[in-house]
Amino acid sequence: MARAREALLPPADLERLRALRRMKTVALAALGVMAVAFVVAFWLQSRYPWLEYVRAAAEGGMVGALADWFAVTALFRRPLGLPIPHTAIIPNRKDEIGRTLGEFVETNFLSAEVVRTKLSETSIAARLGSWLRVPAHAERVATEGSTIASAVLRALSDDDVQSVIAELAREHLVDPEWGTPAGAWLQRIVEADAHRGAVDLAVDSIATWLDGNAAAFHGLLSRRLPGWVPRLAHRFVDEAAYNEAVRFVRAVQADPRHPARRALDGYLARLADNLQHDPGTRARLENAKAAVFDSPRVGALAAEAWNAAKTGLLAALADPESGLRRRGAVAIGELGDRLATEDALQHRVDTWLTDAAVFLVDRYRHDIASIITDTVERWDPKETTEKIELMVGRDLQYIRLNGTVVGALAGLAIFAVAHALIPV
């Protein structure tokens, strides 16, 4: 069982276990040396009186070794399995130790003063900037950020995203009334003659289309003429209609004050006024808006747009040579340059980070410290004892060894002083 548990230990803990066993062997060997020295000295001291000093030293060494063995063992378990009070301290008081440790960390490490002092002494922004300005580091951050962003995109439910988009669109686009703000906006455009460019563009586009699509007028009007009208008249009517359309458009192009333009200006002005003051016009706009947004086709287009955007983003994030990835790495490097060289930016970032850390510590210090308490409470007492013994047991075995040496010296000194003051 013990070998199976040892096989599950990480390499660092295995090395600690070997060191602990070596020190236990050394401490036990020291006790054995003292016991052998005591037996030999006690047996031969009548023949060789100087061995009384050896016997006294060995007695003190054994007492010191046994006392420290008891003290060290009592921390982790009951010595010899005896139900002695105040032994097996760690397994019996595990939860109390965890609470005390949590309170100690919370009081001495998670205080606003400690955090602010430490962060104010650390040039976080400058160090971060120096690290980020290295191209390899900037590329690494861009790669890690792309991995996280890709994971987030894949984790998102398409239906949920589309629902959120639809809810946001309805809340900010569909539900608000469009008529009054649209009318005011159109009125400002008309009053500033800002629509002239759009009208010119539309007229120029119509003229260009007419120049290249004369054939579209063939039969446009002639097909409606009676059958007895000669074919030549049919052609004449279609050509006349085309030529009139061209002349009309050319006239509108050439004359900024053309009646058609003034009529369009008047229509736009009336529309702007109606949108602001005519309930019927506003109602028709709202109905048209609702019909468009509630159309299944619009919903399908929104879904297709999201899917296309998601696919494109995933492809760009996955490709190290994509424009998005390259631009991201460049932007991160540029940010690193600024953080490393601009004192004002460094001060702002350091201040923000310090204030954020102090705020988090002030608000969540107890929750952070409770991680220690809750973790220790979940540990099995036996496993807790083994963990702590692995970490500090080797040093505690030195206490046993030191106790043996100090006990021997103390026993020798006491015996020598006693013989010096009380001659036999």
Tab-separated table of C-alpha atoms in Angstrom:
chain	number	residue	atom	x	y	z
A	1	MET	CA	0.000	0.000	0.000
A	2	ALA	CA	2.789	2.418	0.985
A	3	ARG	CA	4.720	1.657	-2.220
A	4	ALA	CA	1.587	2.246	-4.301
A	5	ARG	CA	1.036	5.625	-2.643
A	6	GLU	CA	4.669	6.561	-3.170
A	7	ALA	CA	4.366	5.758	-6.862
A	8	LEU	CA	1.643	8.424	-7.141
A	9	LEU	CA	3.817	11.149	-5.639
A	10	PRO	CA	5.350	13.767	-7.953
A	11	PRO	CA	9.153	13.701	-8.336
A	12	ALA	CA	9.671	16.655	-5.976
A	13	ASP	CA	7.693	14.958	-3.186
A	14	LEU	CA	9.560	11.690	-3.757
A	15	GLU	CA	12.856	13.490	-3.261
A	16	ARG	CA	11.512	15.119	-0.077
A	17	LEU	CA	10.400	11.693	1.180
A	18	ARG	CA	13.870	10.225	0.602
A	19	ALA	CA	15.498	13.168	2.417
A	20	LEU	CA	13.072	12.781	5.329
A	21	ARG	CA	13.875	9.087	5.666
A	22	ARG	CA	17.619	9.786	5.569
A	23	MET	CA	17.347	12.323	8.381
A	24	LYS	CA	15.174	9.986	10.443
A	25	THR	CA	17.864	7.344	10.077
A	26	VAL	CA	20.581	9.797	11.093
A	27	ALA	CA	18.606	10.957	14.166
A	28	LEU	CA	17.869	7.370	15.170
A	29	ALA	CA	21.525	6.436	14.675
A	30	ALA	CA	22.572	9.296	16.964
A	31	LEU	CA	20.218	7.960	19.625
A	32	GLY	CA	21.691	4.495	19.136
A	33	VAL	CA	25.225	5.819	19.525
A	34	MET	CA	24.236	7.496	22.777
A	35	ALA	CA	22.613	4.283	24.049
A	36	VAL	CA	25.676	2.189	23.220
A	37	ALA	CA	27.983	4.777	24.804
A	38	PHE	CA	25.836	4.779	27.947
A	39	VAL	CA	25.892	0.983	28.262
A	40	VAL	CA	29.643	0.758	27.741
A	41	ALA	CA	30.404	3.672	30.068
A	42	PHE	CA	28.038	2.388	32.789
A	43	TRP	CA	29.627	-1.074	32.599
A	44	LEU	CA	33.246	0.108	32.745
A	45	GLN	CA	33.018	3.290	34.856
A	46	SER	CA	34.099	1.459	38.058
A	47	ARG	CA	37.307	0.465	36.318
A	48	TYR	CA	37.805	3.715	34.439
A	49	PRO	CA	36.335	6.604	36.465
A	50	TRP	CA	36.611	9.088	33.572
A	51	LEU	CA	33.873	7.087	31.829
A	52	GLU	CA	31.425	8.625	34.320
A	53	TYR	CA	31.613	11.777	32.228
A	54	VAL	CA	30.882	9.749	29.107
A	55	ARG	CA	27.948	8.092	30.862
A	56	ALA	CA	26.558	11.515	31.922
A	57	ALA	CA	26.898	12.859	28.374
A	58	ALA	CA	25.239	9.735	26.956
A	59	GLU	CA	22.402	10.029	29.481
A	60	GLY	CA	21.786	13.649	28.546
A	61	GLY	CA	22.002	12.809	24.846
A	62	MET	CA	19.431	10.016	25.170
A	63	VAL	CA	17.094	12.237	27.170
A	64	GLY	CA	17.405	15.068	24.652
A	65	ALA	CA	16.925	12.714	21.698
A	66	LEU	CA	13.881	11.036	23.231
A	67	ALA	CA	12.329	14.353	24.309
A	68	ASP	CA	12.732	15.892	20.840
A	69	TRP	CA	11.557	12.659	19.176
A	70	PHE	CA	8.414	12.863	21.290
A	71	ALA	CA	7.914	16.556	20.494
A	72	VAL	CA	8.402	16.098	16.736
A	73	THR	CA	6.289	12.958	16.571
A	74	ALA	CA	3.495	14.557	18.621
A	75	LEU	CA	3.039	17.141	15.848
A	76	PHE	CA	2.015	14.500	13.308
A	77	ARG	CA	0.747	11.478	15.209
A	78	ARG	CA	0.416	9.841	18.651
A	79	PRO	CA	3.836	8.587	19.874
A	80	LEU	CA	3.765	4.770	20.041
A	81	GLY	CA	0.007	5.019	19.405
A	82	LEU	CA	-0.637	6.076	23.001
A	83	PRO	CA	-3.600	8.435	23.633
A	84	ILE	CA	-1.415	11.087	25.259
A	85	PRO	CA	-3.049	14.546	25.520
A	86	HIS	CA	-1.864	17.256	23.133
A	87	THR	CA	-0.398	14.849	20.595
A	88	ALA	CA	-1.267	14.349	16.901
A	89	ILE	CA	-1.706	18.112	16.811
A	90	ILE	CA	-1.827	18.612	13.049
A	91	PRO	CA	-4.478	15.969	12.183
A	92	ASN	CA	-6.596	16.871	15.209
A	93	ARG	CA	-6.425	20.638	14.712
A	94	LYS	CA	-6.235	20.717	10.921
A	95	ASP	CA	-9.276	22.943	10.448
A	96	GLU	CA	-8.175	25.370	13.154
A	97	ILE	CA	-4.714	25.579	11.593
A	98	GLY	CA	-6.314	26.311	8.203
A	99	ARG	CA	-8.474	29.083	9.689
A	100	THR	CA	-5.502	30.574	11.503
A	101	LEU	CA	-3.381	30.470	8.360
A	102	GLY	CA	-6.182	32.096	6.348
A	103	GLU	CA	-6.576	34.859	8.941
A	104	PHE	CA	-2.813	35.397	8.984
A	105	VAL	CA	-2.664	35.778	5.199
A	106	GLU	CA	-5.737	38.028	5.156
A	107	THR	CA	-4.365	40.296	7.904
A	108	ASN	CA	-0.728	40.524	6.879
A	109	PHE	CA	-0.750	40.090	3.093
A	110	LEU	CA	-4.193	41.042	1.793
A	111	SER	CA	-4.381	44.528	3.212
A	112	ALA	CA	-4.785	47.617	1.065
A	113	GLU	CA	-1.678	49.246	2.549
A	114	VAL	CA	0.540	46.240	1.822
A	115	VAL	CA	-0.746	45.862	-1.737
A	116	ARG	CA	-0.503	49.573	-2.535
A	117	THR	CA	3.006	49.849	-1.083
A	118	LYS	CA	4.250	46.815	-3.004
A	119	LEU	CA	2.707	47.859	-6.317
A	120	SER	CA	3.865	51.469	-5.952
A	121	GLU	CA	7.418	50.166	-5.682
A	122	THR	CA	7.044	48.074	-8.823
A	123	SER	CA	7.142	49.616	-12.304
A	124	ILE	CA	4.517	47.290	-13.684
A	125	ALA	CA	3.805	49.198	-16.888
A	126	ALA	CA	7.486	49.683	-17.746
A	127	ARG	CA	8.275	46.017	-17.183
A	128	LEU	CA	5.255	44.936	-19.161
A	129	GLY	CA	6.172	47.308	-21.976
A	130	SER	CA	9.770	46.063	-22.098
A	131	TRP	CA	8.481	42.518	-22.342
A	132	LEU	CA	5.796	43.251	-24.930
A	133	ARG	CA	8.068	45.253	-27.236
A	134	VAL	CA	10.070	42.090	-27.994
A	135	PRO	CA	8.548	40.766	-31.263
A	136	ALA	CA	8.553	37.152	-30.083
A	137	HIS	CA	6.652	38.104	-26.935
A	138	ALA	CA	4.134	40.221	-28.853
A	139	GLU	CA	3.588	37.309	-31.226
A	140	ARG	CA	3.095	34.981	-28.277
A	141	VAL	CA	0.474	37.258	-26.723
A	142	ALA	CA	-1.305	37.537	-30.071
A	143	THR	CA	-1.254	33.744	-30.424
A	144	GLU	CA	-2.605	33.161	-26.926
A	145	GLY	CA	-5.241	35.836	-27.395
A	146	SER	CA	-6.295	34.262	-30.691
A	147	THR	CA	-6.603	30.869	-29.009
A	148	ILE	CA	-8.792	32.313	-26.245
A	149	ALA	CA	-10.918	34.274	-28.722
A	150	SER	CA	-11.383	31.176	-30.894
A	151	ALA	CA	-12.418	29.125	-27.873
A	152	VAL	CA	-14.942	31.795	-26.865
A	153	LEU	CA	-16.381	31.974	-30.391
A	154	ARG	CA	-16.731	28.193	-30.604
A	155	ALA	CA	-18.335	28.059	-27.165
A	156	LEU	CA	-20.966	30.601	-28.124
A	157	SER	CA	-24.287	29.157	-29.186
A	158	ASP	CA	-25.309	30.522	-32.585
A	159	ASP	CA	-28.958	30.542	-31.556
A	160	ASP	CA	-28.172	32.414	-28.351
A	161	VAL	CA	-26.031	34.984	-30.168
A	162	GLN	CA	-28.718	35.526	-32.786
A	163	SER	CA	-31.312	35.915	-30.040
A	164	VAL	CA	-29.138	38.491	-28.262
A	165	ILE	CA	-28.585	40.387	-31.520
A	166	ALA	CA	-32.294	40.299	-32.247
A	167	GLU	CA	-33.137	41.542	-28.749
A	168	LEU	CA	-30.581	44.346	-28.980
A	169	ALA	CA	-31.813	45.302	-32.443
A	170	ARG	CA	-35.407	45.379	-31.250
A	171	GLU	CA	-34.541	47.318	-28.106
A	172	HIS	CA	-32.379	49.939	-29.813
A	173	LEU	CA	-33.702	49.982	-33.395
A	174	VAL	CA	-37.216	48.605	-33.689
A	175	ASP	CA	-38.922	49.727	-30.494
A	176	PRO	CA	-37.776	53.385	-30.576
A	177	GLU	CA	-39.961	55.643	-32.720
A	178	TRP	CA	-38.237	56.621	-35.985
A	179	GLY	CA	-40.571	59.235	-37.438
A	180	THR	CA	-39.720	62.349	-35.440
A	181	PRO	CA	-35.899	61.924	-35.370
A	182	ALA	CA	-35.875	60.863	-39.041
A	183	GLY	CA	-37.955	63.917	-39.966
A	184	ALA	CA	-35.685	66.262	-38.012
A	185	TRP	CA	-32.627	64.685	-39.596
A	186	LEU	CA	-34.125	64.990	-43.101
A	187	GLN	CA	-35.138	68.595	-42.437
A	188	ARG	CA	-31.589	69.572	-41.486
A	189	ILE	CA	-30.273	67.872	-44.616
A	190	VAL	CA	-32.732	69.698	-46.888
A	191	GLU	CA	-32.163	73.075	-45.224
A	192	ALA	CA	-28.401	72.680	-45.611
A	193	ASP	CA	-28.740	71.501	-49.246
A	194	ALA	CA	-26.736	68.450	-48.191
A	195	HIS	CA	-28.914	66.265	-50.388
A	196	ARG	CA	-27.669	67.924	-53.579
A	197	GLY	CA	-24.794	65.527	-53.944
A	198	ALA	CA	-27.072	62.508	-53.617
A	199	VAL	CA	-29.470	63.947	-56.213
A	200	ASP	CA	-26.587	64.656	-58.614
A	201	LEU	CA	-25.291	61.139	-58.159
A	202	ALA	CA	-28.734	59.680	-58.837
A	203	VAL	CA	-29.232	61.817	-61.986
A	204	ASP	CA	-25.752	60.961	-63.276
A	205	SER	CA	-26.410	57.274	-62.684
A	206	ILE	CA	-29.697	57.466	-64.612
A	207	ALA	CA	-27.970	59.296	-67.480
A	208	THR	CA	-25.227	56.681	-67.638
A	209	TRP	CA	-27.785	53.895	-67.655
A	210	LEU	CA	-29.778	55.581	-70.440
A	211	ASP	CA	-26.641	55.973	-72.569
A	212	GLY	CA	-25.943	52.262	-72.400
A	213	ASN	CA	-29.477	50.844	-72.506
A	214	ALA	CA	-31.300	52.424	-75.449
A	215	ALA	CA	-32.522	48.970	-76.465
A	216	ALA	CA	-34.530	48.797	-73.248
A	217	PHE	CA	-36.991	51.285	-74.758
A	218	HIS	CA	-37.726	49.081	-77.787
A	219	GLY	CA	-41.375	48.132	-77.467
A	220	LEU	CA	-41.781	50.027	-74.190
A	221	LEU	CA	-44.633	52.149	-75.621
A	222	SER	CA	-45.152	50.700	-79.112
A	223	ARG	CA	-46.460	47.430	-77.783
A	224	ARG	CA	-49.428	49.321	-76.418
A	225	LEU	CA	-50.352	50.880	-79.831
A	226	PRO	CA	-53.266	49.466	-81.857
A	227	GLY	CA	-52.365	46.763	-84.340
A	228	TRP	CA	-53.302	48.874	-87.351
A	229	VAL	CA	-50.540	51.444	-86.593
A	230	PRO	CA	-47.643	50.965	-89.082
A	231	ARG	CA	-44.409	49.357	-87.798
A	232	LEU	CA	-42.502	52.485	-88.688
A	233	ALA	CA	-44.635	54.449	-86.247
A	234	HIS	CA	-43.793	51.897	-83.525
A	235	ARG	CA	-40.113	52.574	-83.944
A	236	PHE	CA	-40.668	56.305	-84.010
A	237	VAL	CA	-42.667	56.222	-80.764
A	238	ASP	CA	-39.992	54.181	-78.917
A	239	GLU	CA	-37.170	56.396	-80.158
A	240	ALA	CA	-39.123	59.520	-79.237
A	241	ALA	CA	-39.698	58.188	-75.716
A	242	TYR	CA	-36.000	57.384	-75.331
A	243	ASN	CA	-34.880	60.758	-76.677
A	244	GLU	CA	-37.293	62.596	-74.403
A	245	ALA	CA	-36.011	60.689	-71.385
A	246	VAL	CA	-32.416	61.512	-72.323
A	247	ARG	CA	-33.223	65.194	-72.890
A	248	PHE	CA	-35.075	65.386	-69.589
A	249	VAL	CA	-32.197	63.843	-67.649
A	250	ARG	CA	-29.659	66.075	-69.435
A	251	ALA	CA	-31.721	69.121	-68.540
A	252	VAL	CA	-31.889	68.088	-64.909
A	253	GLN	CA	-28.115	67.559	-64.952
A	254	ALA	CA	-27.420	70.951	-66.451
A	255	ASP	CA	-29.860	73.114	-64.465
A	256	PRO	CA	-29.433	73.271	-60.664
A	257	ARG	CA	-32.788	75.064	-60.523
A	258	HIS	CA	-34.677	72.620	-62.737
A	259	PRO	CA	-38.358	72.226	-61.835
A	260	ALA	CA	-37.779	68.519	-61.183
A	261	ARG	CA	-35.124	69.372	-58.652
A	262	ARG	CA	-37.386	71.958	-57.001
A	263	ALA	CA	-40.206	69.423	-56.951
A	264	LEU	CA	-37.904	66.897	-55.265
A	265	ASP	CA	-36.831	69.544	-52.750
A	266	GLY	CA	-40.465	70.319	-51.997
A	267	TYR	CA	-41.295	66.644	-51.596
A	268	LEU	CA	-38.404	66.077	-49.200
A	269	ALA	CA	-39.363	69.145	-47.178
A	270	ARG	CA	-42.972	67.975	-46.928
A	271	LEU	CA	-41.836	64.474	-46.008
A	272	ALA	CA	-39.599	65.854	-43.249
A	273	ASP	CA	-42.483	67.910	-41.876
A	274	ASN	CA	-44.946	65.008	-42.082
A	275	LEU	CA	-42.547	62.658	-40.331
A	276	GLN	CA	-42.371	65.096	-37.440
A	277	HIS	CA	-45.992	66.202	-37.217
A	278	ASP	CA	-48.289	63.867	-39.185
A	279	PRO	CA	-49.383	60.790	-37.177
A	280	GLY	CA	-50.415	58.977	-40.361
A	281	THR	CA	-46.992	59.318	-41.964
A	282	ARG	CA	-45.276	58.234	-38.794
A	283	ALA	CA	-47.587	55.252	-38.489
A	284	ARG	CA	-46.839	54.158	-42.066
A	285	LEU	CA	-43.103	54.399	-41.373
A	286	GLU	CA	-43.437	52.384	-38.171
A	287	ASN	CA	-45.503	49.713	-39.956
A	288	ALA	CA	-42.958	49.485	-42.757
A	289	LYS	CA	-40.129	49.268	-40.228
A	290	ALA	CA	-41.844	46.494	-38.266
A	291	ALA	CA	-42.620	44.595	-41.477
A	292	VAL	CA	-38.999	44.725	-42.547
A	293	PHE	CA	-37.528	43.644	-39.188
A	294	ASP	CA	-40.130	40.949	-38.616
A	295	SER	CA	-39.608	39.483	-42.065
A	296	PRO	CA	-38.267	35.890	-41.949
A	297	ARG	CA	-35.906	36.819	-44.739
A	298	VAL	CA	-34.307	39.550	-42.639
A	299	GLY	CA	-33.861	37.073	-39.794
A	300	ALA	CA	-32.270	34.600	-42.183
A	301	LEU	CA	-29.940	37.300	-43.487
A	302	ALA	CA	-28.920	38.200	-39.925
A	303	ALA	CA	-28.170	34.536	-39.186
A	304	GLU	CA	-26.157	34.231	-42.378
A	305	ALA	CA	-24.254	37.413	-41.537
A	306	TRP	CA	-23.370	36.095	-38.074
A	307	ASN	CA	-22.298	32.713	-39.428
A	308	ALA	CA	-20.180	34.340	-42.113
A	309	ALA	CA	-18.587	36.700	-39.609
A	310	LYS	CA	-17.899	33.860	-37.170
A	311	THR	CA	-16.378	31.644	-39.859
A	312	GLY	CA	-14.217	34.489	-41.102
A	313	LEU	CA	-13.022	35.377	-37.625
A	314	LEU	CA	-12.171	31.778	-36.771
A	315	ALA	CA	-10.226	31.394	-39.998
A	316	ALA	CA	-8.331	34.652	-39.405
A	317	LEU	CA	-7.585	33.760	-35.780
A	318	ALA	CA	-6.298	30.315	-36.747
A	319	ASP	CA	-3.970	31.573	-39.503
A	320	PRO	CA	-0.682	32.976	-38.105
A	321	GLU	CA	-0.187	34.912	-41.327
A	322	SER	CA	-3.658	36.446	-41.471
A	323	GLY	CA	-4.003	40.209	-41.472
A	324	LEU	CA	-5.860	40.100	-38.167
A	325	ARG	CA	-3.103	38.131	-36.421
A	326	ARG	CA	-0.299	40.184	-37.944
A	327	ARG	CA	-2.001	43.465	-37.105
A	328	GLY	CA	-2.711	42.245	-33.595
A	329	ALA	CA	0.961	41.390	-33.002
A	330	VAL	CA	2.050	44.755	-34.401
A	331	ALA	CA	-0.461	46.599	-32.205
A	332	ILE	CA	0.741	44.725	-29.116
A	333	GLY	CA	4.355	45.572	-29.953
A	334	GLU	CA	3.455	49.229	-30.443
A	335	LEU	CA	1.676	49.226	-27.085
A	336	GLY	CA	4.812	47.741	-25.522
A	337	ASP	CA	6.932	50.527	-27.025
A	338	ARG	CA	4.622	53.161	-25.585
A	339	LEU	CA	4.505	51.533	-22.168
A	340	ALA	CA	8.296	51.265	-22.093
A	341	THR	CA	9.023	54.855	-23.157
A	342	GLU	CA	6.119	57.138	-22.209
A	343	ASP	CA	6.272	58.197	-18.562
A	344	ALA	CA	2.769	59.663	-18.566
A	345	LEU	CA	1.259	56.433	-19.905
A	346	GLN	CA	3.271	54.388	-17.411
A	347	HIS	CA	1.944	56.528	-14.565
A	348	ARG	CA	-1.661	56.168	-15.748
A	349	VAL	CA	-1.394	52.397	-16.172
A	350	ASP	CA	0.415	51.873	-12.855
A	351	THR	CA	-2.143	54.023	-11.052
A	352	TRP	CA	-5.038	52.171	-12.652
A	353	LEU	CA	-3.574	48.752	-11.872
A	354	THR	CA	-2.787	49.740	-8.291
A	355	ASP	CA	-6.247	51.169	-7.686
A	356	ALA	CA	-7.862	48.086	-9.255
A	357	ALA	CA	-5.770	45.707	-7.136
A	358	VAL	CA	-6.492	47.659	-3.928
A	359	PHE	CA	-10.203	47.702	-4.751
A	360	LEU	CA	-10.257	43.941	-5.354
A	361	VAL	CA	-8.277	43.226	-2.190
A	362	ASP	CA	-10.494	45.478	-0.069
A	363	ARG	CA	-13.673	43.916	-1.394
A	364	TYR	CA	-12.639	40.270	-1.742
A	365	ARG	CA	-9.812	39.821	0.778
A	366	HIS	CA	-11.908	37.522	2.959
A	367	ASP	CA	-13.038	35.476	-0.035
A	368	ILE	CA	-9.445	35.135	-1.242
A	369	ALA	CA	-8.191	34.084	2.181
A	370	SER	CA	-11.090	31.638	2.544
A	371	ILE	CA	-9.547	29.636	-0.302
A	372	ILE	CA	-6.850	28.566	2.154
A	373	THR	CA	-9.346	27.753	4.896
A	374	ASP	CA	-11.731	25.866	2.620
A	375	THR	CA	-8.910	23.938	0.948
A	376	VAL	CA	-7.426	22.811	4.259
A	377	GLU	CA	-10.876	21.812	5.531
A	378	ARG	CA	-11.389	19.585	2.484
A	379	TRP	CA	-8.086	17.803	3.015
A	380	ASP	CA	-8.097	14.382	4.639
A	381	PRO	CA	-6.358	14.591	8.047
A	382	LYS	CA	-3.953	11.787	7.168
A	383	GLU	CA	-3.094	13.301	3.808
A	384	THR	CA	-2.663	16.728	5.427
A	385	THR	CA	-0.253	15.276	7.953
A	386	GLU	CA	1.745	13.578	5.209
A	387	LYS	CA	1.862	16.760	3.091
A	388	ILE	CA	3.121	18.913	5.952
A	389	GLU	CA	5.576	16.286	7.141
A	390	LEU	CA	7.032	16.031	3.637
A	391	MET	CA	7.526	19.788	3.535
A	392	VAL	CA	9.047	20.379	6.987
A	393	GLY	CA	9.772	16.904	8.389
A	394	ARG	CA	13.417	16.858	7.281
A	395	ASP	CA	14.142	20.087	9.170
A	396	LEU	CA	12.337	18.752	12.224
A	397	GLN	CA	14.605	15.713	12.201
A	398	TYR	CA	17.524	18.120	12.580
A	399	ILE	CA	15.830	19.203	15.800
A	400	ARG	CA	16.068	15.621	17.021
A	401	LEU	CA	19.743	15.497	16.077
A	402	ASN	CA	20.424	18.849	17.707
A	403	GLY	CA	18.539	17.700	20.815
A	404	THR	CA	20.813	14.687	21.048
A	405	VAL	CA	23.948	16.814	20.829
A	406	VAL	CA	22.677	19.569	23.131
A	407	GLY	CA	21.391	16.997	25.638
A	408	ALA	CA	24.775	15.289	25.718
A	409	LEU	CA	26.588	18.573	26.271
A	410	ALA	CA	24.066	19.616	28.921
A	411	GLY	CA	24.385	16.276	30.727
A	412	LEU	CA	28.166	16.492	30.650
A	413	ALA	CA	28.131	20.085	31.893
A	414	ILE	CA	25.695	19.343	34.728
A	415	PHE	CA	27.702	16.289	35.828
A	416	ALA	CA	30.977	18.217	35.720
A	417	VAL	CA	29.575	21.164	37.662
A	418	ALA	CA	28.026	18.851	40.248
A	419	HIS	CA	31.326	17.012	40.801
A	420	ALA	CA	33.194	20.296	41.004
A	421	LEU	CA	30.871	21.791	43.597
A	422	ILE	CA	30.148	18.606	45.561
A	423	PRO	CA	33.360	16.575	45.811
A	424	VAL	CA	32.814	12.886	46.432
